[in-house]
Structure formats: structure tokens, C-alpha cells
Amino acid sequence: MKVLPHLFANNRAWAARISQADPDFFAALARQQSPEYLWIGCADSRVPANEIVGLRPGELFVHRNVANLVIHTDMNCLAVLQYAVEVLQVKHVIVCGHYGCGGVAAALEAPSHGLIDHWLRHIRDIARRRAAELDALPDHAARVHRLCELNIIEQAANVATTPIIQDAWRRGQAVAIHGWVYDLHDGLLDDLGVCLTCGDDVRGSTDWA
Ligand code: CO
């Protein structure tokens, strides 16, 4: 007998629903995937990538971790990025964070969470560099809110500065990097105005100096 039977029941109902609407759906999908988008998002259970942008299986390549970080030595994230860009030839890489991110909030507190403090250190580094801006904000909630945005912008820059993306742009491959934020309170996405399409876009932003 299977454990967690309700999840298998949900799965059967889901597969049946899709097959009913499109009998060839799974067979076609099994032959190949050709997503146009790579989503790099937070692991938070409240930010389900496919659902919030209304994309079906096969349409979104997804990598998620705590606080949607793109670390230059994270082989997991880099392998996803390399495969998405060089093999799947995605046209867009979307770094999507969210307001109320627990990882970002924890980064503004004293380190005390064990191993994950090393991970959150990357966000603390952003907070340190942007201390003047953050300190000028009225309260802790406002600082968390802004740091969620700054973190997304920083991670989009981290994507853009990987050799994977730099090489793609040198080859003339069209791939754009976006920074988006999701609001848990209304389910809506916002574009933070980050759209990097070439090396000049990265160099042109003083924010990332
Ligand atoms: Co989060």
C-alpha cells in the first residue's frame, strides 16, 4: 500500500483531467520539452512557479532554492542554467523572488539558524553594501521589503554575469534576464524593471558596481 494515498489520488485525478482535455498531451510531452523560460525562484511553498504564470508542464524550466539565490559556485543552479540556455535554448531567464521572503527576513536577523546561515550570508552581503539605503527606511518591515527587491536585482545580475550567459551573448544567442517580484497578499507579479539582454546592460547599471 502506498503511503500518502491522498497525493496519489490527487495525481490520478490531475492526469485524468489533462488527458480528457487533450488525449495526446502526455505522449507529446514525453517525446520532448521545449520551454521558452527558465524560472529561478524561491523554494517557498506559496510561490508555485507554473501556477502563478499560468504555464503548463513543458513550458517552464524551473530551479528553486531558499531566497532564489544564484551563487557563482552553486553547481546545482549553474547546471540548470547551462542546460536551459545551451541545450533547451530558453529565451528568457526569470529570477522571481517574493515579498515576505523568510530567507531575506532571516538575513536581517542575527545568524542562528545553522548551516543555512552560510547560504543567507549572500543576502547579508547585499544588505551590507546597501546599508545606507536600508537604514534610511522607517522600520524593519520596510527594510525586509526593500531587501527582497534588492536581492532579486542582485541575483538577476549574477545570472547575467555567469560565463554561461556571457558566452551566449557573445555567440549572438538571444536570451534576456528578468527580475520579478511576487506579492503573497494578492497573487500578483511585478516587474522590477530589470531586463538584461547584453553585456552592456550589465555594465550600464551602477547598482551592481
Ligand atoms: Co522566499
Coordinates of C-alpha atoms and ligand atoms in Angstrom, one line a residue:
M1 CA 0.0 0.0 0.0
K2 CA 1.2 3.4 -0.9
V3 CA 1.9 6.0 1.8
L4 CA 0.4 9.4 1.4
P5 CA -2.5 8.0 -0.6
H6 CA -4.3 11.3 -1.0
L7 CA -1.4 12.6 -3.0
F8 CA -1.6 9.7 -5.4
A9 CA -5.3 10.2 -5.7
N10 CA -4.8 13.9 -6.5
N11 CA -2.2 12.8 -9.1
R12 CA -4.6 10.4 -10.8
A13 CA -7.3 13.0 -10.9
W14 CA -4.9 15.6 -12.3
A15 CA -3.6 13.3 -15.1
A16 CA -7.1 12.2 -16.0
R17 CA -8.3 15.8 -16.2
I18 CA -5.5 16.7 -18.6
S19 CA -5.8 13.6 -20.7
Q20 CA -9.5 14.2 -21.0
A21 CA -9.0 17.7 -22.4
D22 CA -6.1 16.6 -24.6
P23 CA -5.6 12.8 -25.1
D24 CA -2.2 13.3 -26.8
F25 CA -0.8 15.7 -24.1
F26 CA 1.4 13.4 -22.1
A27 CA 2.6 11.4 -25.1
A28 CA 3.7 14.6 -26.9
L29 CA 5.3 15.9 -23.8
A30 CA 7.2 12.6 -23.2
R31 CA 8.8 12.9 -26.6
Q32 CA 10.4 16.3 -25.9
Q33 CA 10.4 19.5 -23.8
S34 CA 10.9 22.9 -25.4
P35 CA 10.3 25.5 -22.7
E36 CA 11.0 29.2 -23.6
Y37 CA 11.5 30.2 -20.0
L38 CA 13.8 29.3 -17.1
W39 CA 12.4 30.2 -13.7
I40 CA 14.7 30.7 -10.8
G41 CA 12.5 31.2 -7.8
C42 CA 12.2 30.8 -4.0
A43 CA 11.5 27.3 -2.6
D44 CA 8.6 28.9 -0.6
S45 CA 5.5 26.7 -0.9
R46 CA 3.4 29.7 -1.5
V47 CA 5.1 30.6 -4.8
P48 CA 4.3 27.8 -7.2
A49 CA 6.1 28.7 -10.4
N50 CA 3.9 27.2 -13.1
E51 CA 0.6 28.1 -11.5
I52 CA 1.3 31.8 -11.0
V53 CA 2.2 32.4 -14.6
G54 CA -0.4 30.0 -16.0
L55 CA 2.0 27.7 -17.8
R56 CA 1.5 24.0 -18.4
P57 CA 4.0 21.2 -18.0
G58 CA 6.7 21.5 -20.6
E59 CA 6.5 25.3 -20.8
L60 CA 8.7 26.4 -17.8
F61 CA 12.1 25.0 -16.8
V62 CA 12.4 25.5 -13.0
H63 CA 15.1 25.9 -10.4
R64 CA 14.1 26.8 -6.8
N65 CA 16.1 27.3 -3.7
V66 CA 15.8 29.3 -0.4
A67 CA 15.5 33.0 -1.4
N68 CA 16.1 32.4 -5.1
L69 CA 19.9 32.8 -4.9
V70 CA 22.3 32.5 -7.9
I71 CA 25.6 31.7 -6.4
H72 CA 28.6 31.6 -8.7
T73 CA 29.8 28.3 -7.3
D74 CA 26.5 26.6 -6.9
M75 CA 26.8 23.7 -9.4
N76 CA 23.1 22.8 -9.0
C77 CA 21.9 26.2 -10.2
L78 CA 24.7 26.5 -12.8
A79 CA 23.9 23.1 -14.2
V80 CA 20.3 24.1 -14.6
L81 CA 21.2 27.4 -16.2
Q82 CA 23.7 25.8 -18.6
Y83 CA 21.3 23.1 -19.7
A84 CA 18.5 25.6 -20.1
V85 CA 20.5 28.1 -22.1
E86 CA 22.7 25.8 -24.2
V87 CA 20.5 22.8 -24.8
L88 CA 17.0 23.9 -24.3
Q89 CA 17.8 27.4 -25.7
V90 CA 15.4 29.2 -23.5
K91 CA 14.8 32.8 -24.5
H92 CA 14.1 34.2 -21.0
V93 CA 15.6 33.6 -17.6
I94 CA 13.2 34.9 -14.9
V95 CA 14.6 35.5 -11.4
C96 CA 11.4 35.7 -9.3
G97 CA 11.5 36.5 -5.6
H98 CA 8.7 37.4 -3.3
Y99 CA 7.8 39.9 -0.6
G100 CA 7.7 38.4 2.8
C101 CA 10.5 36.0 1.9
G102 CA 11.6 34.2 5.1
G103 CA 15.1 33.8 3.8
V104 CA 15.5 37.5 3.3
A105 CA 13.9 38.3 6.6
A106 CA 16.3 35.8 8.4
A107 CA 19.2 37.5 6.7
L108 CA 18.4 40.7 8.6
E109 CA 18.4 38.9 11.9
A110 CA 21.3 37.6 14.0
P111 CA 22.8 34.4 12.5
S112 CA 21.5 31.5 14.4
H113 CA 20.0 29.0 12.0
G114 CA 22.9 26.7 11.5
L115 CA 24.0 25.7 8.0
I116 CA 21.6 28.0 6.3
D117 CA 23.4 31.0 7.7
H118 CA 26.1 30.3 5.2
W119 CA 23.5 30.5 2.4
L120 CA 21.9 33.6 3.8
R121 CA 25.3 35.2 4.1
H122 CA 25.0 36.2 0.4
I123 CA 21.9 38.2 1.2
R124 CA 23.6 39.8 4.2
D125 CA 26.4 40.9 1.9
I126 CA 23.8 42.8 -0.2
A127 CA 22.3 44.3 3.0
R128 CA 25.8 45.4 4.0
R129 CA 26.5 47.0 0.6
R130 CA 23.1 48.8 0.6
A131 CA 23.2 49.7 4.3
A132 CA 22.7 53.4 3.8
E133 CA 19.6 52.9 1.8
L134 CA 18.2 50.2 4.1
D135 CA 19.0 52.2 7.3
A136 CA 17.1 55.2 6.0
L137 CA 13.9 53.2 5.8
P138 CA 11.3 53.7 8.6
D139 CA 11.2 50.2 10.1
H140 CA 12.2 46.6 9.9
A141 CA 9.3 45.6 7.7
A142 CA 10.2 48.2 5.1
R143 CA 13.8 47.0 5.2
V144 CA 12.8 43.4 4.6
H145 CA 10.5 44.6 1.8
R146 CA 13.3 46.5 0.0
L147 CA 15.9 43.8 0.6
C148 CA 13.6 41.3 -1.2
E149 CA 13.8 43.6 -4.2
L150 CA 17.5 44.3 -3.9
N151 CA 18.1 40.5 -3.7
I152 CA 16.2 39.8 -6.9
I153 CA 18.1 42.6 -8.7
E154 CA 21.4 41.2 -7.5
Q155 CA 20.6 37.6 -8.4
A156 CA 19.5 38.7 -11.9
A157 CA 22.9 40.4 -12.2
N158 CA 24.5 37.2 -11.0
V159 CA 22.8 35.2 -13.8
A160 CA 23.9 37.8 -16.4
T161 CA 27.5 37.7 -15.3
T162 CA 27.9 33.9 -15.4
P163 CA 30.2 32.7 -18.2
I164 CA 27.1 30.7 -19.4
I165 CA 25.1 33.9 -20.2
Q166 CA 28.2 35.9 -21.2
D167 CA 29.2 33.2 -23.7
A168 CA 25.6 33.0 -25.0
W169 CA 25.5 36.7 -25.7
R170 CA 28.9 36.6 -27.4
R171 CA 27.6 33.9 -29.7
G172 CA 24.7 36.2 -30.5
Q173 CA 22.1 34.0 -28.8
A174 CA 19.1 36.0 -27.7
V175 CA 18.4 35.4 -24.0
A176 CA 17.0 38.0 -21.7
I177 CA 17.3 38.1 -17.9
H178 CA 14.4 39.4 -15.9
G179 CA 13.9 40.3 -12.2
W180 CA 10.3 39.9 -11.0
V181 CA 8.7 40.0 -7.5
Y182 CA 5.6 38.2 -6.4
D183 CA 3.2 39.5 -3.8
L184 CA 1.8 36.8 -1.5
H185 CA -1.0 39.1 -0.5
D186 CA -2.7 39.4 -3.9
G187 CA -1.0 36.8 -6.0
L188 CA 0.3 39.4 -8.4
L189 CA 3.7 39.6 -10.1
D190 CA 5.6 42.9 -10.6
D191 CA 8.5 43.5 -13.0
L192 CA 11.3 45.3 -11.1
G193 CA 12.5 46.9 -14.3
V194 CA 15.4 44.5 -14.8
C195 CA 15.7 43.3 -18.3
L196 CA 19.3 42.4 -19.3
T197 CA 19.9 41.4 -22.9
C198 CA 23.6 42.0 -23.4
G199 CA 26.8 42.7 -21.7
D200 CA 26.2 46.5 -22.0
D201 CA 23.0 46.2 -19.9
V202 CA 25.0 44.7 -17.1
R203 CA 27.9 47.2 -17.3
G204 CA 25.4 50.1 -17.6
S205 CA 24.0 49.6 -14.2
T206 CA 25.8 51.4 -11.4
D207 CA 23.7 49.5 -8.9
W208 CA 25.8 46.5 -9.4
A209 CA 29.2 48.1 -9.0
Ligands
CO1 CO 11.2 33.1 0.0

